[in-house]
XYZ file of C-alpha atoms in Angstrom:
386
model
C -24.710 -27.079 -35.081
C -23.948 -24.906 -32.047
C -20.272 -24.213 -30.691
C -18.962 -26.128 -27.559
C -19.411 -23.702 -24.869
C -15.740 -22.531 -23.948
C -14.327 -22.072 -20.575
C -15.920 -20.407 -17.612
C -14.020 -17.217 -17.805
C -12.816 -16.878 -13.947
C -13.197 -13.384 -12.108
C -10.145 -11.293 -11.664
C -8.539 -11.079 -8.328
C -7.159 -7.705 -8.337
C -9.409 -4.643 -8.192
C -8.873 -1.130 -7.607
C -10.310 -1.331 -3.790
C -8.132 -4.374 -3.035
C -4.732 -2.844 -3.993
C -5.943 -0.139 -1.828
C -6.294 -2.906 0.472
C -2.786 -3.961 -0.041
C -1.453 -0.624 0.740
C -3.072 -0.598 3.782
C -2.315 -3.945 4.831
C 2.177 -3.168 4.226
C 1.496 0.211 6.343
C -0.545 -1.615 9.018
C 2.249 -4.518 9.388
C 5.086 -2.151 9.655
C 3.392 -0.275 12.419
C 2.717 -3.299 14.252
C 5.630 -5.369 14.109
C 8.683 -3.234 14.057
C 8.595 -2.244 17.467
C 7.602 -5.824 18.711
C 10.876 -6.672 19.094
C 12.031 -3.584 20.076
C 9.704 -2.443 22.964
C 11.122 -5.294 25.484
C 14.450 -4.207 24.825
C 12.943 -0.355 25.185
C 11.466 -1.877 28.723
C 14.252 -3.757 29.791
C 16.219 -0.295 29.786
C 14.036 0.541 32.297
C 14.018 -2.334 34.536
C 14.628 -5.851 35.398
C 14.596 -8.777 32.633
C 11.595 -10.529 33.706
C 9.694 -7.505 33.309
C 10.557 -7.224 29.496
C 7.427 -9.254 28.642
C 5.066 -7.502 30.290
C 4.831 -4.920 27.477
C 4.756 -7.991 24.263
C 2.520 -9.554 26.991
C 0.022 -6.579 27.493
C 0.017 -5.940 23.913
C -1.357 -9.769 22.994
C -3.565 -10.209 25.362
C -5.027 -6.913 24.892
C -5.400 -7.855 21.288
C -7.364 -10.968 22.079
C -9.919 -9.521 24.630
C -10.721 -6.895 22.301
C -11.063 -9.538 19.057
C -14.120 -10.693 20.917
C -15.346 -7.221 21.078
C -14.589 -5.538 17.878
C -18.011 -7.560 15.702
C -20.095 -5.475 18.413
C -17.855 -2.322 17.502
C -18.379 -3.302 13.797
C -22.014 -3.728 13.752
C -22.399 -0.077 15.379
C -19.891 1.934 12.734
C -19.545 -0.608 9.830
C -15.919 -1.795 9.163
C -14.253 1.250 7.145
C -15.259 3.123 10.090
C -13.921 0.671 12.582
C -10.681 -0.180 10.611
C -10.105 3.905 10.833
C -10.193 3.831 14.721
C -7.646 0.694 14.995
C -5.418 2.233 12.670
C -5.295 5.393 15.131
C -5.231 3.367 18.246
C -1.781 1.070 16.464
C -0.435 3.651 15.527
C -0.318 7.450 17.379
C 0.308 5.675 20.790
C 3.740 5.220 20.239
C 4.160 8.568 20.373
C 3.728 8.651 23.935
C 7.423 6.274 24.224
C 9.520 9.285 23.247
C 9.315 10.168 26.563
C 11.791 8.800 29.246
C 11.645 5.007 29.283
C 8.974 3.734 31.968
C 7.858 -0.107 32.361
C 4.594 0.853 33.059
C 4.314 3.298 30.389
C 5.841 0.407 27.704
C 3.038 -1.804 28.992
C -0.231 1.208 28.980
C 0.776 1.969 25.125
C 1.020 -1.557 24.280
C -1.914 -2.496 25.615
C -3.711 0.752 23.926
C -2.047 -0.740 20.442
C -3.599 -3.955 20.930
C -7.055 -3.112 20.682
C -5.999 -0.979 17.851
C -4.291 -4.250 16.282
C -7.451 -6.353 17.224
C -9.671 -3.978 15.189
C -7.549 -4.244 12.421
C -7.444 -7.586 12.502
C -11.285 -7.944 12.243
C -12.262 -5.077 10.707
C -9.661 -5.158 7.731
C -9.767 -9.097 7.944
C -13.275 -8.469 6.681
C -12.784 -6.046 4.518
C -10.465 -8.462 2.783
C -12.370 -11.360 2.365
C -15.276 -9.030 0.877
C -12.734 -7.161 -1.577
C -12.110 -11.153 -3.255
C -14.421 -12.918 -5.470
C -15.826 -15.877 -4.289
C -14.212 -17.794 -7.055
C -10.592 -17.320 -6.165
C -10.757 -16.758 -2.404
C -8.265 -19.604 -1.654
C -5.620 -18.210 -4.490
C -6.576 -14.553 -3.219
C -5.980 -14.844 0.328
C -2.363 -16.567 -0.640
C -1.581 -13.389 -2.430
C -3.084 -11.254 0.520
C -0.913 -13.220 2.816
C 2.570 -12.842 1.000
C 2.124 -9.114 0.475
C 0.987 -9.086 4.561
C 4.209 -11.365 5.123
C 6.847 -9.467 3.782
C 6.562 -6.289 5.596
C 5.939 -8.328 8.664
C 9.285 -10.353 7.698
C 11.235 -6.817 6.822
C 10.118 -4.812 9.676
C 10.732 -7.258 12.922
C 14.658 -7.460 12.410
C 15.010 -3.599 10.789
C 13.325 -2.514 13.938
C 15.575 -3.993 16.050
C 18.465 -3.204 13.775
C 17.674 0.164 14.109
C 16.813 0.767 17.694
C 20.530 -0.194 17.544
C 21.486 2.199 15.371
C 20.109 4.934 15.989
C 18.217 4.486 19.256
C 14.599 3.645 19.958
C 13.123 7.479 19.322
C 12.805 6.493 15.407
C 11.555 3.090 15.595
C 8.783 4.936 17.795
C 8.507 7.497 15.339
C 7.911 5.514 12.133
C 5.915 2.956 14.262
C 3.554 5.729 14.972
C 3.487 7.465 11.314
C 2.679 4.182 8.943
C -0.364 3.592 10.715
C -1.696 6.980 9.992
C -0.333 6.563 6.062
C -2.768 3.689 5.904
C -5.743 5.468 7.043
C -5.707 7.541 3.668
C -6.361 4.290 1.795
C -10.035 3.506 3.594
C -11.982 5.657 1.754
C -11.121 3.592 -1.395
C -12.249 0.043 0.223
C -15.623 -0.108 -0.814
C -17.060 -3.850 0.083
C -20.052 -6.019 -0.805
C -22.587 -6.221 1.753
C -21.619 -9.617 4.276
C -23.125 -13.003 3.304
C -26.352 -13.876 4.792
C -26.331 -16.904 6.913
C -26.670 -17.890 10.868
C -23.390 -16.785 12.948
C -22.034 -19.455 15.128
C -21.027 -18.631 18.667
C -17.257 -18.863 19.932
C -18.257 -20.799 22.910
C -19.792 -23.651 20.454
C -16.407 -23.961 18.867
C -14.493 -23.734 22.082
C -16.677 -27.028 22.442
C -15.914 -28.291 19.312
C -13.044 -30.920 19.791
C -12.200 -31.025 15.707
C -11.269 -27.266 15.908
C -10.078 -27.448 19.002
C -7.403 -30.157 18.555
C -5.295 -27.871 15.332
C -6.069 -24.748 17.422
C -4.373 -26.256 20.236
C -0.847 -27.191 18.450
C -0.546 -24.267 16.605
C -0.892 -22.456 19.675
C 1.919 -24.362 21.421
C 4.161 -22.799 18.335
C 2.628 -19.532 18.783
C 3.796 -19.866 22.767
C 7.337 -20.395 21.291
C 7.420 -17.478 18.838
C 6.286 -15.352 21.622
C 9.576 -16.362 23.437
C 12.061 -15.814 20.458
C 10.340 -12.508 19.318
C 10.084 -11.041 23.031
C 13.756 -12.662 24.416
C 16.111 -13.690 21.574
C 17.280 -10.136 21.126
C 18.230 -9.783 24.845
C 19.602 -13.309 24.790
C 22.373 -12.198 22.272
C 23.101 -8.946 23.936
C 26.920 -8.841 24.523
C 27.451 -10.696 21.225
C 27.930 -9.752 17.993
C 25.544 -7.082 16.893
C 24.300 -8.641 13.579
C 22.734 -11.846 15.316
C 19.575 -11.144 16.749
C 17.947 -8.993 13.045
C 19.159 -11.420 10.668
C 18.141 -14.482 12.957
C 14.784 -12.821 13.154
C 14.762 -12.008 9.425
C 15.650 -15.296 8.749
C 12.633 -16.795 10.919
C 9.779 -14.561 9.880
C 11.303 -15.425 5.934
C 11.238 -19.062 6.515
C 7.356 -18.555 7.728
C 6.738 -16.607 5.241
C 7.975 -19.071 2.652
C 6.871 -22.506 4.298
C 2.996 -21.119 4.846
C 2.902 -20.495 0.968
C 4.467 -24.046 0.400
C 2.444 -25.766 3.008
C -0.825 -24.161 1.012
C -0.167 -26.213 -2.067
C 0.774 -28.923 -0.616
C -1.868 -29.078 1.731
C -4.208 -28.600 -1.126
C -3.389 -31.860 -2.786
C -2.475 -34.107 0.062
C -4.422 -33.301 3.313
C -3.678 -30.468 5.807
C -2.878 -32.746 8.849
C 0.346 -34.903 7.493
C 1.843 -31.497 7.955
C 1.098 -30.744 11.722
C 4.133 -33.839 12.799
C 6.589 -32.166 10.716
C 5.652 -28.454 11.473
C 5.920 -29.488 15.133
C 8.817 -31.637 14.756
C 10.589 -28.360 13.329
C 8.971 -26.285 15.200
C 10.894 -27.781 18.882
C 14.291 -28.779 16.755
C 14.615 -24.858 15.659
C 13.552 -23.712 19.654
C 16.493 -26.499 20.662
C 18.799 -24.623 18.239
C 18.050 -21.757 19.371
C 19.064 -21.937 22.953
C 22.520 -22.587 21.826
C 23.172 -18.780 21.944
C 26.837 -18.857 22.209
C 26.576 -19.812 18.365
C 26.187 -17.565 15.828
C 25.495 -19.949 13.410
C 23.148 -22.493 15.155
C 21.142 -19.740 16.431
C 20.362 -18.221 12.530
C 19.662 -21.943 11.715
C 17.677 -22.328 14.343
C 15.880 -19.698 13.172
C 15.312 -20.951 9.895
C 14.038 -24.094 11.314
C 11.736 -22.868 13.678
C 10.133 -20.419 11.157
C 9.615 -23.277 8.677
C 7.706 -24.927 11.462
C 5.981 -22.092 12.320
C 4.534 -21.331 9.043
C 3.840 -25.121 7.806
C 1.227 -25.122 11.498
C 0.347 -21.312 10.668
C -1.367 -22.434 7.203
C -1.912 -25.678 8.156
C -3.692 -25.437 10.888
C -5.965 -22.817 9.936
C -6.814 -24.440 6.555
C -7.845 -27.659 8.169
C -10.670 -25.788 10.739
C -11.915 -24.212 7.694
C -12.193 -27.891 6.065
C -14.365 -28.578 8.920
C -16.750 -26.550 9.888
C -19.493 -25.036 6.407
C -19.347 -21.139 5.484
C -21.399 -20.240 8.693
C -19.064 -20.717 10.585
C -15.928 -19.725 9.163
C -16.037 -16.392 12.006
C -15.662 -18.939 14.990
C -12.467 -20.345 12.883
C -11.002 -16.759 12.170
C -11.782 -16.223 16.077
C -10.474 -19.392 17.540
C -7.223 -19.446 15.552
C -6.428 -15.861 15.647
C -6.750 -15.736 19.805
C -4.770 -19.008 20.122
C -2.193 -16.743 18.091
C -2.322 -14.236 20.268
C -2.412 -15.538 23.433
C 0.173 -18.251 22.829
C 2.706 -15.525 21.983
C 1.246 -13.186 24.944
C 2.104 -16.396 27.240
C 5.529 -17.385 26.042
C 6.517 -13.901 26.262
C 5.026 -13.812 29.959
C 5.944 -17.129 30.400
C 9.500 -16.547 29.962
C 9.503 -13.444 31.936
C 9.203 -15.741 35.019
C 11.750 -18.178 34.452
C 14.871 -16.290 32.557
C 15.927 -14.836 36.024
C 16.472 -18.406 37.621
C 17.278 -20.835 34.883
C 19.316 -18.748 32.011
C 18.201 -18.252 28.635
C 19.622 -21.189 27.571
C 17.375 -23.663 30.110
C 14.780 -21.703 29.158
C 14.765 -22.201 25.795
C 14.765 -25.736 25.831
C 11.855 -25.935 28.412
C 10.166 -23.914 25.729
C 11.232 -26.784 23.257
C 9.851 -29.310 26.015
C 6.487 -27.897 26.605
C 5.970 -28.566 22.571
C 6.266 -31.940 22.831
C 2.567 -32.508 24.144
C 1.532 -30.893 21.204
C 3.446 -33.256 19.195
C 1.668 -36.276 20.467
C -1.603 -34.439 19.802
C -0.353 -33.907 16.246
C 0.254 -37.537 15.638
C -2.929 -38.648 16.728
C -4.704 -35.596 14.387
C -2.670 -37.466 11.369
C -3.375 -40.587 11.804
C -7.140 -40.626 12.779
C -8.107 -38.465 10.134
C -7.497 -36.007 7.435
């Protein structure tokens, strides 16, 4: 008589090329967010307030225009190739702030850093998937995104911390150099050759109500974390000095923390009865935050809001993949990661326009007002379907 078979023995997730990856993916992060915070304050030295988004602005939009670009750039030089030239364009750019601070120089180098960030973003996003066995793609991407969120959720506040410190030159400086550390780790991401299969236009999923619909709330948070990235530092100017990093610490932790938790929970019981309460929290933290005067309300604000945040980030993202087969997983990664972008390119342009008449405080809560659409849309995702 023959033995039972025993268990499938499951592929291992971690390979040489993907803690390459890894490496590339903390240096990449640092480069691109700790000056986010910082260049708006770095423009704002050199003019008015409601020009501070212009360079956050710039930098987003940039980054979504040239999203829609980069598979053409791919297809031409292959992604190591590609991810090489984003990582120079994110990176060496900054260079060019050292010099005396200029509005319209803030805004040509952040624009010039988001089509580096865009062809990271495809490129490496790419590279990624390739570098994880089919297997385990879910349980590897979880582990790619925690080790992509915590430099992220480090290197927003300790920028601004230390454009406080010790001025904006080294913010610039390191901004410019961890790009360029990253770029020695491409030679060692060797990938699989891409999936056959027939690509799927964006404009067919820009058609496509059941992507549209999660694509369209998460973007309405995106809009807010555009505001409190680009204007809750200047908001808390004149205060104490310890605010604005650990309130943006604490935001990009609580993200961090509530995407992981909203992947295993959405695993067993249905991405959408998370979009209501990711929204919910997503305009209570915004609320909370326009209480500036506060200290305390504005860190849990914070808090709030990032929970929010990261509940729609994962969310929303793993429901669009639930609906559309592997084909056309592309139009997902494209949809989702410009309704990113631009959301946070128009709440930080958005803003721009209306802090010089209403306050901060007013608008902040018209910020937590224009969420509420999104809330009803939310509802009716839950209830009509999972």
């Amino acid at each position: 008589m023959s033995a039972a078979p025993g268990p499938a023995v499951r592929p291992a997730i971690l390979s040489r090329a993907l803690l390459w990856r890894f490496v590339s993916l903390v240096f990449s992060s640092i480069g691109f967010y700790l000056p986010l915070a910082v260049v708006p304050l770095y423009a704002e030295a050199a003019g008015a307030v409601a020009t501070a988004g212009l360079a956050t602005g710039g930098l987003l939009i940039a980054t979504v225009l040239c999203e829609l670009a980069t598979p053409r750039i791919v297809s031409r030089i292959g992604y190591r190739s590609a991810l090489a030239v984003g990582l120079a364009l994110l990176g060496l750019p900054a260079l060019a702030l050292l010099a005396t601070p200029s509005v319209p120089l803030a805004v040509a180098v952040s624009v010039v850093r988001g089509i580096g960030f865009a062809i990271c973003v495809v490129a490496g996003g790419a590279l990624t998937t390739a570098l994880i066995p089919d297997e385990r793609r879910g349980e590897g991407l979880a582990i790619v995104g925690l080790v992509n969120g915590v430099p992220s959720m480090l290197a927003l506040p300790v920028g601004v911390w230390a454009a406080q410190r010790w001025g904006f030159d080294i913010v610039f400086i390191v901004t410019a150099l961890a790009p360029i550390v990253a770029l020695a780790t491409v030679p060692g991401l060797a990938v699989r050759a891409a999936p056959p299969g027939r690509r799927h236009g964006t404009l067919s999923g820009l058609r496509d109500g059941a992507l549209m619909r999660p694509a369209a709330v998460f973007t309405a948070s995106a809009c807010a974390a555009g505001v409190v990235v680009t204007y809750l530092p200047l908001a808390l100017r004149g205060g104490s000095a310890w605010v604005a990093p650990v309130a943006l610490f604490v935001q990009t932790a609580a993200a961090t923390v509530t995407r992981w938790i909203a992947g295993r929970i959405g695993d067993r019981r249905g991405q959408t009865g998370l979009l209501v309460p990711g929204t919910v929290l997503s305009i209570a933290g915004m609320t909370a935050l326009a209480i500036t005067a506060s200290p305390l309300t504005v860190v849990a604000g914070a808090a709030v809001f990032g929970g929010g945040f990261g509940l729609l980030q994962n969310a929303t993202l793993a429901l669009m993949y639930s609906r559309v087969p592997a084909a056309g997983y592309s139009t997902v990664s494209a949809l989702w990661n410009a309704g990113y972008d631009l959301g946070m390119a128009v709440g930080a342009i958005g803003l721009g326009l209306l802090v010089s008449r209403v306050g901060f405080t007013a608008a902040f809560l018209l910020t937590a007002a224009a969420m509420v659409p999104a809330l009803a849309m939310a509802h009716r995702e839950a209830t009509a379907r999972d």
